[in-house]
mmCIF file of C-alpha atoms in Angstrom:
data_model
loop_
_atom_site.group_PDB
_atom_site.id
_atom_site.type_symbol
_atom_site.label_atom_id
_atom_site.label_comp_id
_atom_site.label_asym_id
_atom_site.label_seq_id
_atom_site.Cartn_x
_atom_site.Cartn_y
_atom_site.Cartn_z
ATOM 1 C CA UNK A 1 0.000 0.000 0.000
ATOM 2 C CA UNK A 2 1.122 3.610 -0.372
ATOM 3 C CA UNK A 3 2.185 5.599 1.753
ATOM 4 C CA UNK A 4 0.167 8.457 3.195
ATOM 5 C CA UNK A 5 1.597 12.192 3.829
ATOM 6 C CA UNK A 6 0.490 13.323 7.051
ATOM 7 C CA UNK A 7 -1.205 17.086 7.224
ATOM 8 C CA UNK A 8 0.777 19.675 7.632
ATOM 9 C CA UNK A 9 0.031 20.321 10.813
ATOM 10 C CA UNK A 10 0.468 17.088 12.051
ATOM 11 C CA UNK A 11 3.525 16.949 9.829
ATOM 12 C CA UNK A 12 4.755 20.498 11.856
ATOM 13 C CA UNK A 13 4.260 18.241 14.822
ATOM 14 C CA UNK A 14 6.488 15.211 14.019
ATOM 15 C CA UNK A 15 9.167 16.723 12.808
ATOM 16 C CA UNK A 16 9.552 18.923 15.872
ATOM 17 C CA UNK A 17 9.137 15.999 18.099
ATOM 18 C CA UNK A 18 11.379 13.428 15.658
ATOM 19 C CA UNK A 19 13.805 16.261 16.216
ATOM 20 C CA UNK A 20 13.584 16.794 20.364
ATOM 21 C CA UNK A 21 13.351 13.275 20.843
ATOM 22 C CA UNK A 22 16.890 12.889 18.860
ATOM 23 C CA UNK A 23 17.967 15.330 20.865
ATOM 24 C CA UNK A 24 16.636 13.429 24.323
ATOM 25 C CA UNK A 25 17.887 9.971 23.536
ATOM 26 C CA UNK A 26 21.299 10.954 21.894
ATOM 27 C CA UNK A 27 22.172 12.775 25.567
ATOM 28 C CA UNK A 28 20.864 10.266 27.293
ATOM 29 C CA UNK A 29 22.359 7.560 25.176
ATOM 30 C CA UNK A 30 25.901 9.505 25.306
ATOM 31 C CA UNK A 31 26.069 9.677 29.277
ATOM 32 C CA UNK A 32 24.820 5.998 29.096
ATOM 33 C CA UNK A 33 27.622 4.797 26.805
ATOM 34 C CA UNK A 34 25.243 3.039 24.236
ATOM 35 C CA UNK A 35 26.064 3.871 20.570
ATOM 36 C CA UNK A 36 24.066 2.533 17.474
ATOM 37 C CA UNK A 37 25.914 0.481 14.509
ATOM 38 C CA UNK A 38 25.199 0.963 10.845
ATOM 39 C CA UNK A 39 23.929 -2.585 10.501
ATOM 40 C CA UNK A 40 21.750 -1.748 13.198
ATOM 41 C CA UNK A 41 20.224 1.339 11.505
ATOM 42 C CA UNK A 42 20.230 -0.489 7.686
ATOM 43 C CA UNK A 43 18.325 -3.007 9.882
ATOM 44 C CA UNK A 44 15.503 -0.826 11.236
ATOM 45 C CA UNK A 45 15.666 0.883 7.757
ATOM 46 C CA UNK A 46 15.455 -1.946 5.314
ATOM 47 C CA UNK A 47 17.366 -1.915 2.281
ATOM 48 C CA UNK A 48 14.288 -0.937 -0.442
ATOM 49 C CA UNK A 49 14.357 2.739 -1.057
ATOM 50 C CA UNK A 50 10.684 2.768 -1.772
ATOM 51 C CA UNK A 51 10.279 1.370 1.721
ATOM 52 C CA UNK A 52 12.805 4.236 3.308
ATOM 53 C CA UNK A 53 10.885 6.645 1.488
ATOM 54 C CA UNK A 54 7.340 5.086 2.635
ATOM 55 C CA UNK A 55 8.950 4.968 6.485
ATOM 56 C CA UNK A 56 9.671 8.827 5.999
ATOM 57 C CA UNK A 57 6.234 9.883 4.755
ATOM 58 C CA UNK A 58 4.178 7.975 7.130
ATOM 59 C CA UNK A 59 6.174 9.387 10.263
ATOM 60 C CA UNK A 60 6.215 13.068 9.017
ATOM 61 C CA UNK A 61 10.437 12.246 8.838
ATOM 62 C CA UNK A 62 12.107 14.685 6.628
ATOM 63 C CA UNK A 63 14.124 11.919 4.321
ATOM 64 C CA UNK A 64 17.249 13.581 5.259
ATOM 65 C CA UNK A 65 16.638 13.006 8.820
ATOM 66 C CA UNK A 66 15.537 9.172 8.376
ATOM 67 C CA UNK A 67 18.846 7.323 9.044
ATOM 68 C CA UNK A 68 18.891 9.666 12.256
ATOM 69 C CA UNK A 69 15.644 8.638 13.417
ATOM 70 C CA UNK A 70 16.226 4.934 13.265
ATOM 71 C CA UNK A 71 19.577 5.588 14.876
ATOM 72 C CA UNK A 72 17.004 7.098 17.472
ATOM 73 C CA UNK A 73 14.343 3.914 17.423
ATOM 74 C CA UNK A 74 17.941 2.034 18.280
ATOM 75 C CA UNK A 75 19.114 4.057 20.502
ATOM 76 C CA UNK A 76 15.582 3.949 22.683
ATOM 77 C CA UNK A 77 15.305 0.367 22.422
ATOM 78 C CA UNK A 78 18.875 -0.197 23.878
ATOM 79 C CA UNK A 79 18.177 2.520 26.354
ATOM 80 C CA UNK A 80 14.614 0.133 27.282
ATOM 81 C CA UNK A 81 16.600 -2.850 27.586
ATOM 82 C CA UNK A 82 19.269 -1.651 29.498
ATOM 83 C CA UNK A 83 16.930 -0.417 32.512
ATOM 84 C CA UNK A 84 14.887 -3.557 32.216
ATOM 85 C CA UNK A 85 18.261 -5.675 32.245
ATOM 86 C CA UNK A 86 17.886 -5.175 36.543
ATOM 87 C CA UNK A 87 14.931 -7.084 36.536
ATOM 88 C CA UNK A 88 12.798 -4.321 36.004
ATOM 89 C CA UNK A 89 8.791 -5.246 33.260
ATOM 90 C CA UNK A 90 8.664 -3.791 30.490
ATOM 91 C CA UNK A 91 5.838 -1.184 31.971
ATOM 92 C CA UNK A 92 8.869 0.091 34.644
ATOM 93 C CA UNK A 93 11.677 0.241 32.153
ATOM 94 C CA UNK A 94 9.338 2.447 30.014
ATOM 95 C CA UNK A 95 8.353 4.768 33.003
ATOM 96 C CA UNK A 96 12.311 4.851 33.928
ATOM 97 C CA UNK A 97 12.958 5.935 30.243
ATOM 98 C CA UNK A 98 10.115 8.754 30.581
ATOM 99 C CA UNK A 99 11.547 9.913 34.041
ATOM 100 C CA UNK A 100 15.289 9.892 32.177
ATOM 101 C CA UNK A 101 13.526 11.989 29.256
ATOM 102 C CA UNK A 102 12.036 14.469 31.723
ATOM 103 C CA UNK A 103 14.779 15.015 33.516
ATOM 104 C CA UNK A 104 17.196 15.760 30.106
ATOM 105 C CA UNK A 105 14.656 18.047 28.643
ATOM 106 C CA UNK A 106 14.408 19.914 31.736
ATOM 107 C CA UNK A 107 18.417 19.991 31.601
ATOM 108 C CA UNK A 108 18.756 20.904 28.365
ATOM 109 C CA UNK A 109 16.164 23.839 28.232
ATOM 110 C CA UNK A 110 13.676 22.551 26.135
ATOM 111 C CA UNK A 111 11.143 25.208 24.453
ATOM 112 C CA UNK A 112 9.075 25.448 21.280
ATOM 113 C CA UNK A 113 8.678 28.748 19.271
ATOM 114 C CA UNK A 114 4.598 28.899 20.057
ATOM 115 C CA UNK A 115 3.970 29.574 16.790
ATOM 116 C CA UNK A 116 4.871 26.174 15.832
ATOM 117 C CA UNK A 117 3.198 24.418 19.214
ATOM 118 C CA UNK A 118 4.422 24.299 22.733
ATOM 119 C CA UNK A 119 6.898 22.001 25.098
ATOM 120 C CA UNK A 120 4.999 18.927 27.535
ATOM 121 C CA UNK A 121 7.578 18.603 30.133
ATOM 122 C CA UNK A 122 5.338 15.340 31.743
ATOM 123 C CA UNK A 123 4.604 14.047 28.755
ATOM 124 C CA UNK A 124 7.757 14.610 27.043
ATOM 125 C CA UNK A 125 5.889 15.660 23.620
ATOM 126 C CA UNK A 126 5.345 18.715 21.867
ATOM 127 C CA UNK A 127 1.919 19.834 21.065
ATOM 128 C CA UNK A 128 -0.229 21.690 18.637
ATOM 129 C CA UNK A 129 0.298 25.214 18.871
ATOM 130 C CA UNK A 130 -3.012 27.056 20.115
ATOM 131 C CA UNK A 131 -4.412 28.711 17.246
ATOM 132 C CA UNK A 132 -6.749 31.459 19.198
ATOM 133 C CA UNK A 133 -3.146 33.023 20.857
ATOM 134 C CA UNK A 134 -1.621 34.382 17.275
ATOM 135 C CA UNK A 135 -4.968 35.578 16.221
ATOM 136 C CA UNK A 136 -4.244 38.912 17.350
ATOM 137 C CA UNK A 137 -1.091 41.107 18.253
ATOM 138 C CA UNK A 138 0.251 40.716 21.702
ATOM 139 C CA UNK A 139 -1.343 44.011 22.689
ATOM 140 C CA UNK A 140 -5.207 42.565 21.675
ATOM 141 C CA UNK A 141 -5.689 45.824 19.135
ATOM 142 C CA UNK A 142 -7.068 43.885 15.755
ATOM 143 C CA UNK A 143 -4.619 45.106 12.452
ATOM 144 C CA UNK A 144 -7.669 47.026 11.637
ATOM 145 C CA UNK A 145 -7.690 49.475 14.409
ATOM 146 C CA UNK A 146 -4.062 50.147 13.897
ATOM 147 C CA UNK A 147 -3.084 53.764 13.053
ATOM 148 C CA UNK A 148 -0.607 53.399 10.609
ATOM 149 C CA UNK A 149 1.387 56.783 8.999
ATOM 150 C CA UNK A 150 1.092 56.754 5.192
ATOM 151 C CA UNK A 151 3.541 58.498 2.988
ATOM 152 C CA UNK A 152 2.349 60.931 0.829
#
């Protein structure tokens, strides 16, 4: 089947949080010593350009930023397994990986521009930007009621 495009907004969306979460798990991953191979990625990836190309549409992953994002999806799994490795379900290792998330976007300073959506600490996502706070300028006068000097 073929791959769908995602909207644009949604597509504004995944990109920004394809991007933070690299961001997250490659710190994380770093002060963790866990690296991702090549054959790892090409794994995730699949050799088939049409399927690398159908992988990028239907995540809203810029195709320059693909073999990135499955060195992410790598990255998170090994994270995953290595806090489960203590004994810990799958459900805890998951809520340890949240709590490490939270705690390196509150390190590193996360923020969105609002015009593109805004920054959930607890849930570690970014989310649709509210649409009703750009409708007007910051000081609430509509463009209409603006006095603005003309040249003549």
């Amino acid at each position: 089947p073929e791959a769908q495009r995602l909207p644009d907004d949604q597509l504004t969306l995944s990109v920004l949080s394809w991007w933070v979460n690299e961001q997250l798990i490659g710190a994380i991953a770093e002060q963790e010593g866990l690296t991702a191979t090549q054959s790892q990625i090409d794994e995730v990836l699949g050799a088939d350009q049409e399927q690398r190309d159908a992988i990028a549409l239907s995540n809203g992953i810029p195709p320059s930023r693909l073999a990135a994002a499955a060195e992410v999806f790598v990255l998170s799994n090994a994270l995953t397994e290595s806090l489960s490795a203590d004994g810990a379900s799958p459900e805890e290792a998951n809520e340890a990986l949240l709590a490490l998330l939270q705690e390196s976007a509150e390190d590193l300073g996360i923020s969105i521009n609002p015009r593109f959506g805004s920054w959930n600490g607890d849930a570690v996502a970014v989310e649709p930007r509210d649409a009703e706070r750009l409708s007007s300028p910051a000081g609430g006068v509509a463009p209409a009621e603006l006095d603005v000097p003309t040249e003549e």
